[in-house]
Short mmCIF file of C-alpha atoms and ligand atoms in Angstrom, two decimals:
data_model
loop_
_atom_site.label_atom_id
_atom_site.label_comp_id
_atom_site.label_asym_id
_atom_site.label_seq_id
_atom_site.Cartn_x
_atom_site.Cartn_y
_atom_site.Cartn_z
CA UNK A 1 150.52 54.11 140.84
CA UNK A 2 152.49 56.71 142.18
CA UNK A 3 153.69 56.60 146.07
CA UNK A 4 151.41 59.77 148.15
CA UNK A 5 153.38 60.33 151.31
CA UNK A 6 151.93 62.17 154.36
CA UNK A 7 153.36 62.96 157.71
CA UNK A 8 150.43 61.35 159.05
CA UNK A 9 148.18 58.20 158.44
CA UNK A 10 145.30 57.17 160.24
CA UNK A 11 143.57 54.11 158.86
CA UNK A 12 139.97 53.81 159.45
CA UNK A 13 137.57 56.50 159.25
CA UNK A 14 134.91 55.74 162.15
CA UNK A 15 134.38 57.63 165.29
CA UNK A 16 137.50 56.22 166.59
CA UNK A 17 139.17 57.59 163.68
CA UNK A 18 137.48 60.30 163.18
CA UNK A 19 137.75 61.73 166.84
CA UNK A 20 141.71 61.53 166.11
CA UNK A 21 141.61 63.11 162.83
CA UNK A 22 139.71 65.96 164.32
CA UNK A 23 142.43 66.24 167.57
CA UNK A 24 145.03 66.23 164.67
CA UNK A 25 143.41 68.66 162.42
CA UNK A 26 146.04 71.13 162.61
CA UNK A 27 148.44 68.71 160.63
CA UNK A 28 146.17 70.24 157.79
CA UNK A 29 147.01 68.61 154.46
CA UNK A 30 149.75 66.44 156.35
CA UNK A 31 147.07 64.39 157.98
CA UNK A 32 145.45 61.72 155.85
CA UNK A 33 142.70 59.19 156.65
CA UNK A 34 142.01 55.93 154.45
CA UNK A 35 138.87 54.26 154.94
CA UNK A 36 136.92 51.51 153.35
CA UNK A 37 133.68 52.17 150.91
CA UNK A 38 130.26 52.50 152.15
CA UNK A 39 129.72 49.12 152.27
CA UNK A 40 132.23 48.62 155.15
CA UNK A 41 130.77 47.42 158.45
CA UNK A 42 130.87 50.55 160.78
CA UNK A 43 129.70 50.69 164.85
CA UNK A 44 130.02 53.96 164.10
CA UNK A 45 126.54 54.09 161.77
CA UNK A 46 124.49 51.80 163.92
CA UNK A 47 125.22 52.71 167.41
CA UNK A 48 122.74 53.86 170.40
CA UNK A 49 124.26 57.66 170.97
CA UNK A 50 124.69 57.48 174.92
CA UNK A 51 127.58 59.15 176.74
CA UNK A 52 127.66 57.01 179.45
CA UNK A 53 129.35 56.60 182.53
CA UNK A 54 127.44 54.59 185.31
CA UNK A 55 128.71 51.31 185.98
CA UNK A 56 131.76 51.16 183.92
CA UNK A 57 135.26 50.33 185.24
CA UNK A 58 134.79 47.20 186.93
CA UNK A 59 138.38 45.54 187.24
CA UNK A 60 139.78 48.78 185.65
CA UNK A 61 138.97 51.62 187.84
CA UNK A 62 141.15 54.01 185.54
CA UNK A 63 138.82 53.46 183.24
CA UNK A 64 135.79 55.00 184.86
CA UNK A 65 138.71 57.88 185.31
CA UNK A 66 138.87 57.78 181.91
CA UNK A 67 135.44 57.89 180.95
CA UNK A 68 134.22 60.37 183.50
CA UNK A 69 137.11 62.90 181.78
CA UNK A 70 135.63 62.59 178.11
CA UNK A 71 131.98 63.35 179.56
CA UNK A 72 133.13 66.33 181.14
CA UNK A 73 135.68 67.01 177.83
CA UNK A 74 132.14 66.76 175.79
CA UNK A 75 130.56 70.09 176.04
CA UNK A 76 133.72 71.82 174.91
CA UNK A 77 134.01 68.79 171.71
CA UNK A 78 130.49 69.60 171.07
CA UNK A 79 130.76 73.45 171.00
CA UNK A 80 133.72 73.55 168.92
CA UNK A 81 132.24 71.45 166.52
CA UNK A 82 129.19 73.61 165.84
CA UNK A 83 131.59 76.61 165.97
CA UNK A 84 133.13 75.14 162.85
CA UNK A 85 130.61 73.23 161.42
CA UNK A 86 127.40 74.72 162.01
CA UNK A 87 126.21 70.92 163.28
CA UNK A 88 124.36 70.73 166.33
CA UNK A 89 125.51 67.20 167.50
CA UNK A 90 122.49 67.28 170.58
CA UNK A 91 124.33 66.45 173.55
CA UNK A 92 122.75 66.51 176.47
CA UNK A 93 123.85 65.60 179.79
CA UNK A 94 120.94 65.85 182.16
CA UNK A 95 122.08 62.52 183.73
CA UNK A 96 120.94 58.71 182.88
CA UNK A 97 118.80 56.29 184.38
CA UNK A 98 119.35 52.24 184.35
CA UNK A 99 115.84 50.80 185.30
CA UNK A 100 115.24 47.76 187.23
CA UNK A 101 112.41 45.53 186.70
CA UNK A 102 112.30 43.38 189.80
CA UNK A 103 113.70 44.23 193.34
CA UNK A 104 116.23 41.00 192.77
CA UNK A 105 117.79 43.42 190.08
CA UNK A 106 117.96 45.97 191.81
CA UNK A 107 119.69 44.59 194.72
CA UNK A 108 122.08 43.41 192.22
CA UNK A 109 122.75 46.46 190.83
CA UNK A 110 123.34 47.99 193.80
CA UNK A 111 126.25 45.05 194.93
CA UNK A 112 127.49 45.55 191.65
CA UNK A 113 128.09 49.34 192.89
CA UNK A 114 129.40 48.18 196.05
CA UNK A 115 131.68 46.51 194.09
CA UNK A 116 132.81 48.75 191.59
CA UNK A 117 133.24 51.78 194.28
CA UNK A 118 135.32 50.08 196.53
CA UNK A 119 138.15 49.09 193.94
CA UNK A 120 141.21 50.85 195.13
CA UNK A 121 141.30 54.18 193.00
CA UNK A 122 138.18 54.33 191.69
CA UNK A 123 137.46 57.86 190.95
CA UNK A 124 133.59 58.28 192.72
CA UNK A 125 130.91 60.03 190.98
CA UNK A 126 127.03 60.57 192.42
CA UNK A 127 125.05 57.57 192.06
CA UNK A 128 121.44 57.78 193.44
CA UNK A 129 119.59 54.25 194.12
CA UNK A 130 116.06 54.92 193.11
CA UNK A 131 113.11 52.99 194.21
CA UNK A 132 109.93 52.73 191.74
CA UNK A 133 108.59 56.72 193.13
CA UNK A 134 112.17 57.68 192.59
CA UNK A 135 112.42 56.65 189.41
CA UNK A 136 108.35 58.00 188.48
CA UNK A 137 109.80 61.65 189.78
CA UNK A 138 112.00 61.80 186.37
CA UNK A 139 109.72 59.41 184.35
CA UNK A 140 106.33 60.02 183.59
CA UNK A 141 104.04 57.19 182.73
CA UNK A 142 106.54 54.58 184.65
CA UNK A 143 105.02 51.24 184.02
CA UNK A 144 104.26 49.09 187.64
CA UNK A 145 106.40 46.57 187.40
CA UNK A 146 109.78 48.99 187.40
CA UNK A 147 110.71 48.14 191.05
CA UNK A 148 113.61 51.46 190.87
CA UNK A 149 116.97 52.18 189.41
CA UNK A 150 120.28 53.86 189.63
CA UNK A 151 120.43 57.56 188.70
CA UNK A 152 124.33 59.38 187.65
CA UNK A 153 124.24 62.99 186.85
CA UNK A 154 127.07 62.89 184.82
CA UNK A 155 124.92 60.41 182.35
CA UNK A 156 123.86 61.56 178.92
CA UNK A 157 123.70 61.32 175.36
CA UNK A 158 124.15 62.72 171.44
CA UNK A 159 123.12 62.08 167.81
CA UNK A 160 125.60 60.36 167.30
CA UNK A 161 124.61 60.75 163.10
CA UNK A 162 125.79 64.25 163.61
CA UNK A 163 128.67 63.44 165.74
CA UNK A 164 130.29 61.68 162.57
CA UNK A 165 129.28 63.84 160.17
CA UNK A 166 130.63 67.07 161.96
CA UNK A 167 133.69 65.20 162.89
CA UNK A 168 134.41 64.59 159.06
CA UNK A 169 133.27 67.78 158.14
CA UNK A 170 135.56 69.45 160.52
CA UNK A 171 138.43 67.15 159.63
CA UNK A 172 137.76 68.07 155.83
CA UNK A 173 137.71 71.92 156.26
CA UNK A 174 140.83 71.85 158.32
CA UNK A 175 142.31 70.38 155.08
CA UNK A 176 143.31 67.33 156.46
CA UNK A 177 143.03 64.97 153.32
CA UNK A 178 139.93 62.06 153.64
CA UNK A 179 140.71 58.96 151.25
CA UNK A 180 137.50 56.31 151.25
CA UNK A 181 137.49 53.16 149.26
CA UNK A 182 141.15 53.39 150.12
CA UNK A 183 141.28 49.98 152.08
CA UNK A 184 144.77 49.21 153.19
CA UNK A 185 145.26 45.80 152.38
CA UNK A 186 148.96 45.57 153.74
CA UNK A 187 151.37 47.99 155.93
CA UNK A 188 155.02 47.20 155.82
CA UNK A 189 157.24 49.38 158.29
CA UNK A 190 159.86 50.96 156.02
CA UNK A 191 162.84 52.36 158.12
CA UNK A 192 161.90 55.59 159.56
CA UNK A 193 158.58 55.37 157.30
CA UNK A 194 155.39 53.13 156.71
CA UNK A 195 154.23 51.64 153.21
CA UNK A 196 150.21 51.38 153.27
CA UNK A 197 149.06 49.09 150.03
CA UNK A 198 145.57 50.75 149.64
CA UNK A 199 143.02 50.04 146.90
CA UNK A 200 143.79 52.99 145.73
CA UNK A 201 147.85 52.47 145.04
CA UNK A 202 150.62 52.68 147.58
CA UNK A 203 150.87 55.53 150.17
CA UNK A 204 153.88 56.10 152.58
CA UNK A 205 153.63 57.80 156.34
CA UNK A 206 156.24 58.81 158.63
CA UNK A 207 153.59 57.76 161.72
CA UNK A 208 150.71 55.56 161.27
CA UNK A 209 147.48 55.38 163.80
CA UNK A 210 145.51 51.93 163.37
CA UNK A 211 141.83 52.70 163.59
CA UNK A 212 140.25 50.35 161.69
CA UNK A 213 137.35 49.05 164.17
CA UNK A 214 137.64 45.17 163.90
CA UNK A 215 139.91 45.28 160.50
CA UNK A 216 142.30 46.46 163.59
CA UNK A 217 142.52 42.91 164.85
CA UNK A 218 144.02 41.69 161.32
CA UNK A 219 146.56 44.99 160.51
CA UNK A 220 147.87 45.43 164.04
CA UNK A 221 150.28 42.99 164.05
CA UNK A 222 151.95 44.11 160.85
CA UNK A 223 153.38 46.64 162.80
CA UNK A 224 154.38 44.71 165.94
CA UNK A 225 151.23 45.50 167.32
CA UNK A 226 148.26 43.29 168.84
CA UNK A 227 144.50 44.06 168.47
CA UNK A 228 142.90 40.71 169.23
CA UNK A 229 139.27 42.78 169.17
CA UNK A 230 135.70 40.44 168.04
CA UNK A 231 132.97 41.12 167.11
CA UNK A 232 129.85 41.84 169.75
CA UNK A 233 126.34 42.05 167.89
CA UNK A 234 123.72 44.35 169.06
CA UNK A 235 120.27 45.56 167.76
CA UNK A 236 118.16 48.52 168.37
CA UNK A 237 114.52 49.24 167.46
CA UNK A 238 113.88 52.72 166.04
CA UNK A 239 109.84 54.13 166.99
CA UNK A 240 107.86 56.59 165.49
CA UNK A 241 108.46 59.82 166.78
CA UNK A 242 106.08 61.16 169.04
CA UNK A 243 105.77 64.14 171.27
CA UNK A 244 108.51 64.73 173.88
CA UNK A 245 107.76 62.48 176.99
CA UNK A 246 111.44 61.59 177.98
CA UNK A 247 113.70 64.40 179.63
CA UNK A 248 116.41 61.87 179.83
CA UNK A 249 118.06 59.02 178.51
CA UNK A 250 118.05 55.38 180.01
CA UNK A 251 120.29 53.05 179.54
CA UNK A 252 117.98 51.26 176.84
CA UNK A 253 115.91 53.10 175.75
CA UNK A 254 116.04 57.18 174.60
CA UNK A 255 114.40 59.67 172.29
CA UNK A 256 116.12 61.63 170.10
CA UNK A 257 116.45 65.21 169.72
CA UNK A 258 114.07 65.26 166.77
CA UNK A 259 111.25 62.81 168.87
CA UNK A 260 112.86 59.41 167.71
CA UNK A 261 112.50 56.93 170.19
CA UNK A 262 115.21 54.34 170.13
CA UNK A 263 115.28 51.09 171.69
CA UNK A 264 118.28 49.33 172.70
CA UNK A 265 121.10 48.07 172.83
CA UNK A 266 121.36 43.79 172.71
CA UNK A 267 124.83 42.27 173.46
CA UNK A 268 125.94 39.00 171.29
CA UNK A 269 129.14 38.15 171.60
CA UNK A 270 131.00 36.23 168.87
CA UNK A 271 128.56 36.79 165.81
CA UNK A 272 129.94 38.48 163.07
CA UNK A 273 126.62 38.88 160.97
CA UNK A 274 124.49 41.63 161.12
CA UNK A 275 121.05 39.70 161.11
CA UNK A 276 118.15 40.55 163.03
CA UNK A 277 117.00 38.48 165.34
CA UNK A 278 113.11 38.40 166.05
CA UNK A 279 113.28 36.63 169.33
CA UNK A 280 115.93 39.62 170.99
CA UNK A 281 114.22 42.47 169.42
CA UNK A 282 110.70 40.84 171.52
CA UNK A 283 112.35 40.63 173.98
CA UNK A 284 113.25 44.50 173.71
CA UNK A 285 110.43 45.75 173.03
CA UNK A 286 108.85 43.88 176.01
CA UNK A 287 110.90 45.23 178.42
CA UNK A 288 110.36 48.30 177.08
CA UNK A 289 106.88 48.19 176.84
CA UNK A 290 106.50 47.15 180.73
CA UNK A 291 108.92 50.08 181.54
CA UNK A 292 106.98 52.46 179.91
CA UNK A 293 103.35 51.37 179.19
CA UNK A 294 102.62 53.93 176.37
CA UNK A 295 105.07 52.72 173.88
CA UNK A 296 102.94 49.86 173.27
CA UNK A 297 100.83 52.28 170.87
CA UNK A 298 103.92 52.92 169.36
CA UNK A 299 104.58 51.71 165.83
CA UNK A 300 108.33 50.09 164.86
CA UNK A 301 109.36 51.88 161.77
CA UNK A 302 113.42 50.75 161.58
CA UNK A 303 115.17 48.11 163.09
CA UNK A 304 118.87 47.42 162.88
CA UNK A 305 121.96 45.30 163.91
CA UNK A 306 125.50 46.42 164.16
CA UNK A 307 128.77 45.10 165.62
CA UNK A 308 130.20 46.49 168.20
CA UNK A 309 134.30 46.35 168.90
CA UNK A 310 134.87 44.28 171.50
CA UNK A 311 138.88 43.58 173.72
CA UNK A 312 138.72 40.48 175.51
CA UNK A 313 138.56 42.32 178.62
CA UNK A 314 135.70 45.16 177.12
CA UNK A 315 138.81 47.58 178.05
CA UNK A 316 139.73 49.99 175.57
CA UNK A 317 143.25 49.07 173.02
CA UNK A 318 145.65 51.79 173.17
CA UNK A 319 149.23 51.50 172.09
CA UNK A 320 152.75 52.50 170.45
CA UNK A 321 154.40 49.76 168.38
CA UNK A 322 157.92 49.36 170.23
CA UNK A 323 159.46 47.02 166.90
CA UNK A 324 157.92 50.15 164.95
CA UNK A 325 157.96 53.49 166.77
CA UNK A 326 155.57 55.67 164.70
CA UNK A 327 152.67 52.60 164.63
CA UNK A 328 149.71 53.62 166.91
CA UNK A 329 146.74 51.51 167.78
CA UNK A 330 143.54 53.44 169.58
CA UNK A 331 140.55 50.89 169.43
CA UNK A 332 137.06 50.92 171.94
CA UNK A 333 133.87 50.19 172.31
CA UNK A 334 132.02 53.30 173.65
CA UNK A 335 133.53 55.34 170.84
CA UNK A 336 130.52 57.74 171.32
CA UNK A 337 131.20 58.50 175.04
CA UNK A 338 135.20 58.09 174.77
CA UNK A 339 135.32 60.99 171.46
CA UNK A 340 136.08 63.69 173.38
CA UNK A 341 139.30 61.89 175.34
CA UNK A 342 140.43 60.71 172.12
CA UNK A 343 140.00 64.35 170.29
CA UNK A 344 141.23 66.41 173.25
CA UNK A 345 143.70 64.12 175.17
CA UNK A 346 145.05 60.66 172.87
CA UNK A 347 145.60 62.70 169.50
CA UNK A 348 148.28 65.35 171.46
CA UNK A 349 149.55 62.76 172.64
CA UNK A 350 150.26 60.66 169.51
CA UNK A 351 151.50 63.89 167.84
CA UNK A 352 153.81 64.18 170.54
CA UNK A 353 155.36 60.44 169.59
CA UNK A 354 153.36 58.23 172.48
CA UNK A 355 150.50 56.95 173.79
CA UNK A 356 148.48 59.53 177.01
CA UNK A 357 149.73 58.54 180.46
CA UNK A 358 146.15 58.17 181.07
CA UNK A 359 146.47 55.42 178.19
CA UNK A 360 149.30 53.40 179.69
CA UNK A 361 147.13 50.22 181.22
CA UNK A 362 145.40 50.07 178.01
CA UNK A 363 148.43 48.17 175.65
CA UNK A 364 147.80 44.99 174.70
CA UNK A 365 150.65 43.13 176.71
CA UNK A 366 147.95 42.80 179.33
CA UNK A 367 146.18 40.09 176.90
CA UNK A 368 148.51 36.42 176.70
CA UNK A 369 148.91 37.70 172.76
CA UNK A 370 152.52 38.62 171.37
CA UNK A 371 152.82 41.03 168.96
CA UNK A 372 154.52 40.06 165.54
CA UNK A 373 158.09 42.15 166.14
C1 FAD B 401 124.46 48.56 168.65
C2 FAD B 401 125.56 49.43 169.17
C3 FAD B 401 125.30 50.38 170.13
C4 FAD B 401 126.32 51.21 170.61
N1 FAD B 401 126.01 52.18 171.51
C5 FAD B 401 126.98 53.01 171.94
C6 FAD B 401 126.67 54.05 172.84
O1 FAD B 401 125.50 54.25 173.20
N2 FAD B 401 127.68 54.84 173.29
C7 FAD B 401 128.98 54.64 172.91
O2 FAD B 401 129.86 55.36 173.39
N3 FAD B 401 129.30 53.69 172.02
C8 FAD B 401 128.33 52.88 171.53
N4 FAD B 401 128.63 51.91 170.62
C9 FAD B 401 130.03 51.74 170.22
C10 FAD B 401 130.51 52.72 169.18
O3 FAD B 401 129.62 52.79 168.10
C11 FAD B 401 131.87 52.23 168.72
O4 FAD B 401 132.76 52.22 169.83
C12 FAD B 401 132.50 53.10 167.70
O5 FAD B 401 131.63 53.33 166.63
C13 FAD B 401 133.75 52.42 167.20
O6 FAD B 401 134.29 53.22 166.21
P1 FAD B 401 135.50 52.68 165.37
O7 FAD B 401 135.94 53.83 164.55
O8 FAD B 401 136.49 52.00 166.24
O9 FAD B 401 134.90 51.49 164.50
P2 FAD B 401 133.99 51.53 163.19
O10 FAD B 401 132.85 52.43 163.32
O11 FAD B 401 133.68 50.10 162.89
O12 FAD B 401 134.93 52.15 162.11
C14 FAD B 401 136.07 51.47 161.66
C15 FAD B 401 136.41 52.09 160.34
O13 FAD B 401 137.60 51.48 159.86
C16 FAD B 401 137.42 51.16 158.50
N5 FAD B 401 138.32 50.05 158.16
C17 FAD B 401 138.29 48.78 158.55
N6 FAD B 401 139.29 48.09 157.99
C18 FAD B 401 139.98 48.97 157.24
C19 FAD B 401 141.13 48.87 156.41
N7 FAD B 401 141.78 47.71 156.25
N8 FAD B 401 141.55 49.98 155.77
C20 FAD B 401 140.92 51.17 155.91
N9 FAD B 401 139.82 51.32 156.69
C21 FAD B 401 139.37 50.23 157.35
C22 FAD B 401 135.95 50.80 158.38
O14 FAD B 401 135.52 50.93 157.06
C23 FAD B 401 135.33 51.84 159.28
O15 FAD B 401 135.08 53.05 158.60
C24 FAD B 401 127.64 51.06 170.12
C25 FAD B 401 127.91 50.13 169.12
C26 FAD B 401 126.89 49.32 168.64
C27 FAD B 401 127.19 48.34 167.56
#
């Protein structure tokens, strides 16, 4: 098959990805993205749809930097792609609420602020420590044994459903050119140029951008770079919809623009199957049942499992191959909340040759792995 050459190659076409591509869009034509098939295991289809904030950044205060930048970068990502789209992608940011169900967690949550705050350039944001008639202000029907929470106004959340599809339909009208079942099996740095073996045939790029979720992990160092990202399982119950009762998300549990009410998110590290697990999603739905009484009524129509992207450290992977200049990795796992950094702020900066200053503490060399060269 014939070499296709563009200027431009991301690999991977999930919100990571896709957030890029749409950053990049006015490469046009000279942007390509080559994704798997629909079969491919994607965070991007089974994640909860928060853009979250509170209580990030612990042991890398740059990061809640980071994060509290894409939340405020969202509205203008969100209006720009229903200006070209016509997709509503529901964000709202009316704040978020983490409950507590005992006043032991509480008190730890509120060390765990203590904590986090005082790191030396941490960049504060409002935090309000709730106790169980705080909390009942913004909830109604707050089951007894919720002894309070934390409360940050810059908390919020999306469909994230929409989120993808506007970002590839976006992508796609700007005429940037999207390539599925075009798994790249190898990448081979070609002097000034890169040689992606896809299913598809061969295809050549002056500057690649690794994207690829956990297929990151295996094609980073190809390119001198290191992705050494796992696995991390979680499931979410999906409820019947029912009237509007929740004017905001928390941290587990949300309803959707359309009524939906979700309930989530589990954390397993190291699994790398997508099973459900009847004993976690109990455990769920109890929780959320004592939280808020009236869901008990409420019938489970979906249930799912997906794997989330997880660095050794939880921090985000960003970085320029220095064996390969033109080789960019971007990998994360709030890809939801972090879509408006990497649209508005990364993707300049990789078509200006390098990775954001903001993006610096992110490489890889912080991990004991050594890139290939
Ligand atoms: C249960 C759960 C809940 C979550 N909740 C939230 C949340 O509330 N808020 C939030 O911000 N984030 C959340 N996340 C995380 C978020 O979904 C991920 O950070 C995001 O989807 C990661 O996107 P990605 O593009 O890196 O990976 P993926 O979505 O996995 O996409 C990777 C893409 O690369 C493709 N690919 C892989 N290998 C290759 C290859 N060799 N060649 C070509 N293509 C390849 C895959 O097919 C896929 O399309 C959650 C995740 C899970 C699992």
């Amino acid at each position: 098959m014939n070499a296709r050459h563009c200027e431009l190659a991301i690999v991977g076409g999930g919100l990571v990805g896709m957030a890029l591509a749409f950053g990049l869009r006015g490469l046009g034509s000279r942007l390509a993205v080559l994704d798997e098939d629909d079969r491919a295991r994607r965070a991007s289809r089974g994640n909860f749809g928060l853009v979250w904030v509170q209580g990030k950044g612990m042991g890398m205060p740059g990061y809640a930097s980071w994060t509290q930048r894409s939340a405020r970068e969202w509205p203008r990502l969100a209006a720009d792609l229903a200006q070209e789209t016509g997709i509503d992608v529901a964000l709202r940011q009316p704040g978020g609420l983490h409950l507590c169900m005992s006043r032991d967690e509480l008190d730890r949550r509120v060390a765990l602020f203590d904590r986090l705050f005082a790191q030396p350039g941490f960049e504060r944001y409002d935090l309000d420590v709730l106790d169980h008639a705080g909390v009942a202000r913004r909830v109604a029907g707050l089951g007894p044994d919720v002894a309070g929470g934390t409360y940050a106004p810059c908390d919020g959340d999306c469909n994230p459903l929409a989120l993808f599809r506007a970002l590839h339909q976006a992508v796609g009208r700007a005429g940037c050119r999207y390539r599925p079942d075009s798994a790249v099996e190898s990448l081979e740095p070609r002097g000034t140029a890169f040689r992606l073996r896809t299913r598809q045939g061969i295809v050549t790029a002056s500057r690649v951008v690794l994207a690829a979720g956990l297929g990151n992990a295996r094609l980073a160092p190809m390119v001198g770079l290191a992705a050494p990202v796992t696995p991390n399982k979680g499931q979410i119950l999906v409820l019947e919809r029912v009237p509007k009762f929740l004017s905001l998300p928390i941290e587990t549990l949300r309803q959707t623009d359309d009524g939906t009410v979700l309930i989530g998110d589990s954390q397993q590290a190291g699994g790398s199957d997508r099973w459900l697990d009847p004993a976690i999603m109990a455990a769920m739905a109890a929780r959320a049942v004592a939280a808020l009484p009236q869901l008990a009524g409420a019938r489970v129509v979906r249930a799912w499992a997906a794997l989330r992207v997880m660095s050794p450290d939880s921090f985000p992977i960003y970085d320029a191959s220095r064996a390969h200049p033109g080789a960019f990795v971007a990998t994360c796992h709030s890809g939801v909340t972090l879509a408006a950094v990497h649209a508005h702020v990364l993707a300049p900066a990789i078509a200006a040759g390098r990775v954001a200053d903001e993006c610096r503490p992110y490489s890889a060399d912080r991990f004991d792995v050594r890139a290939a060269a």
